[in-house]
PDB file of C-alpha atoms in Angstrom:
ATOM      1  CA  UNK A  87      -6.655  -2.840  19.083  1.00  0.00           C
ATOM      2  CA  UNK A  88      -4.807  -1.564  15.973  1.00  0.00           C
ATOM      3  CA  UNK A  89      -6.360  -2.559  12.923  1.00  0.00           C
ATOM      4  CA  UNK A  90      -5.797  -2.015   9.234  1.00  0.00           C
ATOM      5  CA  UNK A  91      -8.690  -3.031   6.504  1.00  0.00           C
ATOM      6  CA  UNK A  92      -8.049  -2.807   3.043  1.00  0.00           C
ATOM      7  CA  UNK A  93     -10.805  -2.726   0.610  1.00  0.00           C
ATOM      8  CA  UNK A  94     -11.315  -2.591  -3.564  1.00  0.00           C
ATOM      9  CA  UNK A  95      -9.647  -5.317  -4.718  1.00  0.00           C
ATOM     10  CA  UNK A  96     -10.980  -6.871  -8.111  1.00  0.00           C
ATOM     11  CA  UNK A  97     -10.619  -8.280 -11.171  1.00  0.00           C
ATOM     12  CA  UNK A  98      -9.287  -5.291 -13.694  1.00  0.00           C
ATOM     13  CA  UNK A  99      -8.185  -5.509 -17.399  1.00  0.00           C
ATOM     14  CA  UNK A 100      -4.473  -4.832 -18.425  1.00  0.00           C
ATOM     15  CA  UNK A 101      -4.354  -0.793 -19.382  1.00  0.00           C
ATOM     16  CA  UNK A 102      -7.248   0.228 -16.883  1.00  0.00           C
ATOM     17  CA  UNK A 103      -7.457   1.612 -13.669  1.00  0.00           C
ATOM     18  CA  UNK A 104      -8.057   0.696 -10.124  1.00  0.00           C
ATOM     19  CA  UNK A 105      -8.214   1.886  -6.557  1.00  0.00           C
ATOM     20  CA  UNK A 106      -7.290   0.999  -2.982  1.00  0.00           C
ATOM     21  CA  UNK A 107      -8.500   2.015   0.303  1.00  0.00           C
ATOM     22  CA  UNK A 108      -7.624   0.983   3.487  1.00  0.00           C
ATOM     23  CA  UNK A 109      -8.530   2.611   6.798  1.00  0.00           C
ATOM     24  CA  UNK A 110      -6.926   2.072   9.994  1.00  0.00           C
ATOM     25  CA  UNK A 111      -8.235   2.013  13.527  1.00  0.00           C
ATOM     26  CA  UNK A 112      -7.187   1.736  16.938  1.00  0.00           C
ATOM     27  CA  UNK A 113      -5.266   4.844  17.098  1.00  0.00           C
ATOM     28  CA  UNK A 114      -4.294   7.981  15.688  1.00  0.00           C
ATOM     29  CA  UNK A 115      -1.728   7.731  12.918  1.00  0.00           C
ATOM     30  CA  UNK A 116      -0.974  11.176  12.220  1.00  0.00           C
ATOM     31  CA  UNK A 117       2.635   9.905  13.314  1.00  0.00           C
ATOM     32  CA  UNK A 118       2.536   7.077  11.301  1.00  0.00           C
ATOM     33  CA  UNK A 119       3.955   6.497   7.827  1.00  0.00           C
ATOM     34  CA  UNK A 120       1.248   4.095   5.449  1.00  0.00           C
ATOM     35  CA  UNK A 121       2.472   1.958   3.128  1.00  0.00           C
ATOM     36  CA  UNK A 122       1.288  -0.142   0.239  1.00  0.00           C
ATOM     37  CA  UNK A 123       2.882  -3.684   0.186  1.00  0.00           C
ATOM     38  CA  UNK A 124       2.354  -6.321  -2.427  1.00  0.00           C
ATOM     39  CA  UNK A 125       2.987  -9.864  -2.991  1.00  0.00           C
ATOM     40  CA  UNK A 126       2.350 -11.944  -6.401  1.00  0.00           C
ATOM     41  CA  UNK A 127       1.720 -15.241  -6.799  1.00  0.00           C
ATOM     42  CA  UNK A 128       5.231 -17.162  -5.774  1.00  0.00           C
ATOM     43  CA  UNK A 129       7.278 -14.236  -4.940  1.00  0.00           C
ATOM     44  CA  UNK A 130       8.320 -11.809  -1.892  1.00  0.00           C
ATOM     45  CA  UNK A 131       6.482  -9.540  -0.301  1.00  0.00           C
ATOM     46  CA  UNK A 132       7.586  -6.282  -2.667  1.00  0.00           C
ATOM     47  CA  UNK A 133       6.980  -2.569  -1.223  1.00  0.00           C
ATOM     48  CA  UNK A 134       4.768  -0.475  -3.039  1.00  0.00           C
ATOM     49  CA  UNK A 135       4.216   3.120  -2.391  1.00  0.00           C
ATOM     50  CA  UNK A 136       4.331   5.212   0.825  1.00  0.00           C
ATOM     51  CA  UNK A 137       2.923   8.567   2.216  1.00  0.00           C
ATOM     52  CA  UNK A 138       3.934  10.782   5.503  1.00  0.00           C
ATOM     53  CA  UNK A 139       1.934  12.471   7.191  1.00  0.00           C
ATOM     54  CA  UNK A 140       3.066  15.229   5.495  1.00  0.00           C
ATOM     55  CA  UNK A 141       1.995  13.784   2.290  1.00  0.00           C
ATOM     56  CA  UNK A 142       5.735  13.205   1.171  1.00  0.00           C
ATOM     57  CA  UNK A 143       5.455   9.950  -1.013  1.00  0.00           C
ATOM     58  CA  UNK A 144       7.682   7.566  -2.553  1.00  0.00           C
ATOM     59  CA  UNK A 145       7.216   4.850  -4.872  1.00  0.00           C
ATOM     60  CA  UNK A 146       9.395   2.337  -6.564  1.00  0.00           C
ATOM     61  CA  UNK A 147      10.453   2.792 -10.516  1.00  0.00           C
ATOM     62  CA  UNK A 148       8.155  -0.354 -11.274  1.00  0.00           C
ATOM     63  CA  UNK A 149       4.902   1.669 -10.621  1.00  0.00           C
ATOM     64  CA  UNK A 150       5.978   5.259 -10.497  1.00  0.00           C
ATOM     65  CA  UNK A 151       4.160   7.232 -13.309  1.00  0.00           C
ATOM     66  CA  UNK A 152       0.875   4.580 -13.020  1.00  0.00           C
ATOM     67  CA  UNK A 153       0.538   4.275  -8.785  1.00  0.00           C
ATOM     68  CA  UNK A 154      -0.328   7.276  -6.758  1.00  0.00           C
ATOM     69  CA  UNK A 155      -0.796   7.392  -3.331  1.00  0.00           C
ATOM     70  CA  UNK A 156      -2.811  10.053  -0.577  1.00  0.00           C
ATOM     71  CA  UNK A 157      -4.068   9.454   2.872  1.00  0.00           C
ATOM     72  CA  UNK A 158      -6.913  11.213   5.086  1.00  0.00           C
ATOM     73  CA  UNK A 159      -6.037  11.189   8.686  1.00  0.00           C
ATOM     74  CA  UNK A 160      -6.661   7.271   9.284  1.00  0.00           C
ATOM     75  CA  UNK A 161      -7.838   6.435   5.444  1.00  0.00           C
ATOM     76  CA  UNK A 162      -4.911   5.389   2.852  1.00  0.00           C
ATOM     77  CA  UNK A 163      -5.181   5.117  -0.768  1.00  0.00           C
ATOM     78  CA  UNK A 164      -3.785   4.208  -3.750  1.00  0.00           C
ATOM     79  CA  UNK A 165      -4.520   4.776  -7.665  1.00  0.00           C
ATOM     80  CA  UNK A 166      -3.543   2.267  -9.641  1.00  0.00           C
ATOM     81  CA  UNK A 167      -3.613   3.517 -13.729  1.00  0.00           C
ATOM     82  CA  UNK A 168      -2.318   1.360 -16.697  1.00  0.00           C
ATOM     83  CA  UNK A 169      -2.314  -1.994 -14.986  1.00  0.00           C
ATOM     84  CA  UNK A 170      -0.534  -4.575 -16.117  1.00  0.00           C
ATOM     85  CA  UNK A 171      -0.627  -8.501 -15.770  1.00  0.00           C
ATOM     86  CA  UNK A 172       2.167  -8.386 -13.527  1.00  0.00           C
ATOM     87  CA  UNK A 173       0.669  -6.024 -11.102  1.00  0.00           C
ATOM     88  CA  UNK A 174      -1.367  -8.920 -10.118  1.00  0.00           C
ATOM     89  CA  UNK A 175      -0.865  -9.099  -6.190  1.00  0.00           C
ATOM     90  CA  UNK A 176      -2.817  -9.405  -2.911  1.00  0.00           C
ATOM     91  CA  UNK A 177      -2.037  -5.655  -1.925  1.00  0.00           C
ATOM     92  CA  UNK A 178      -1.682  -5.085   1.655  1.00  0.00           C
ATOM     93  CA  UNK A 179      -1.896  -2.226   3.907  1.00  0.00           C
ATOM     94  CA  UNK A 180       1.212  -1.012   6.439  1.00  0.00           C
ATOM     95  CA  UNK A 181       1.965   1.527   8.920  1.00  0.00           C
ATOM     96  CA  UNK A 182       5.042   2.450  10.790  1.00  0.00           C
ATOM     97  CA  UNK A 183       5.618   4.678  13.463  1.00  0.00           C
ATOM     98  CA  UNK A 184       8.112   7.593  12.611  1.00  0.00           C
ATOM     99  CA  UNK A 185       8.567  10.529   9.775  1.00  0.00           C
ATOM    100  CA  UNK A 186      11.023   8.482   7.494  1.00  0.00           C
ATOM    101  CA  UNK A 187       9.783   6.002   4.752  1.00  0.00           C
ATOM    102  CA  UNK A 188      11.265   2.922   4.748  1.00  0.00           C
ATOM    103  CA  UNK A 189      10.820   0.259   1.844  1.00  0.00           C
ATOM    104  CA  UNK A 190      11.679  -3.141   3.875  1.00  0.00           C
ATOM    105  CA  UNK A 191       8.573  -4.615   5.294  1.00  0.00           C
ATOM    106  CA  UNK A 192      10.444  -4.981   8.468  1.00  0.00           C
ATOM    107  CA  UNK A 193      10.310  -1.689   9.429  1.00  0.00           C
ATOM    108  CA  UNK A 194       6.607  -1.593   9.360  1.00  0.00           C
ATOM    109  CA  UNK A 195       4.975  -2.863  12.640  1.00  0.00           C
ATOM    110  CA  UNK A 196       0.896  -3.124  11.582  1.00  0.00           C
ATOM    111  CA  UNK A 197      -0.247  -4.440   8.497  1.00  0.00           C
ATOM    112  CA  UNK A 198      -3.834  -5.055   7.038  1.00  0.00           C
ATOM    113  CA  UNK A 199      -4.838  -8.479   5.777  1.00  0.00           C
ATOM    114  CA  UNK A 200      -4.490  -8.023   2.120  1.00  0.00           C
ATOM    115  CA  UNK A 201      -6.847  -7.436  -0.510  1.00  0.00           C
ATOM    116  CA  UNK A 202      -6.657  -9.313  -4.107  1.00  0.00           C
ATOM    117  CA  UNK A 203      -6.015  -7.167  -7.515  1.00  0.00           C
ATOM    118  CA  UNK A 204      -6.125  -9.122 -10.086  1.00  0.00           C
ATOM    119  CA  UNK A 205      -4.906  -7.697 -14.041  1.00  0.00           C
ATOM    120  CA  UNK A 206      -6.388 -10.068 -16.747  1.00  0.00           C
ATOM    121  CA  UNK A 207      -4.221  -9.570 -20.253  1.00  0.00           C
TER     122      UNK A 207
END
């Protein structure tokens, strides 16, 4: 059984720092591109950062320059630097198959359950 657990979510002030780990079991996902999704209070699920296996990453304008992201065989994480009030999300976890990054959820087959960062201003 596949399974994806995110952990370090928190309550962090606006301009600090934060991080995200999430390790995922059931099978080997060296072929697996992991994702970070997120999705704030009254809006869509937005895509966050991603990481090949090769450790080829991508991330959106809106976090680029604060969010990093690396990954350990089956352990994915994310830096989170100069937080601000509207990174406040429950951050999930998201793998799929392949060796091209996608940013539409759809494409991403397991997820994690979510874990709850919270930036107070």
């Amino acid at each position: 059984q596949v399974q994806l657990v995110e952990s370090g979510g928190g309550l962090v002030q606006a301009g600090g720092s934060h991080n995200l780990s999430c390790v995922a079991s059931g099978r080997t996902f060296g072929s697996y591109i992991m994702a970070w999704f997120r999705r704030a209070p009254g809006k869509d699920i937005e895509f966050v950062a991603a990481v090949t296996s090769s450790g080829s990453t991508h991330l959106p304008e809106s976090v680029k320059g604060r969010f990093a992201i690396s990954r350990d065989k089956n352990t994915l994480w994310m830096q989170m630097h100069s937080l601000k009030a509207e990174d406040t999300a429950n951050y999930y976890c998201a793998a799929s198959y392949g060796t091209i990054i996608y940013v539409a959820r759809e494409r991403y087959r397991y997820w994690g359950q979510g874990t709850q960062v919270t930036v107070s201003s």
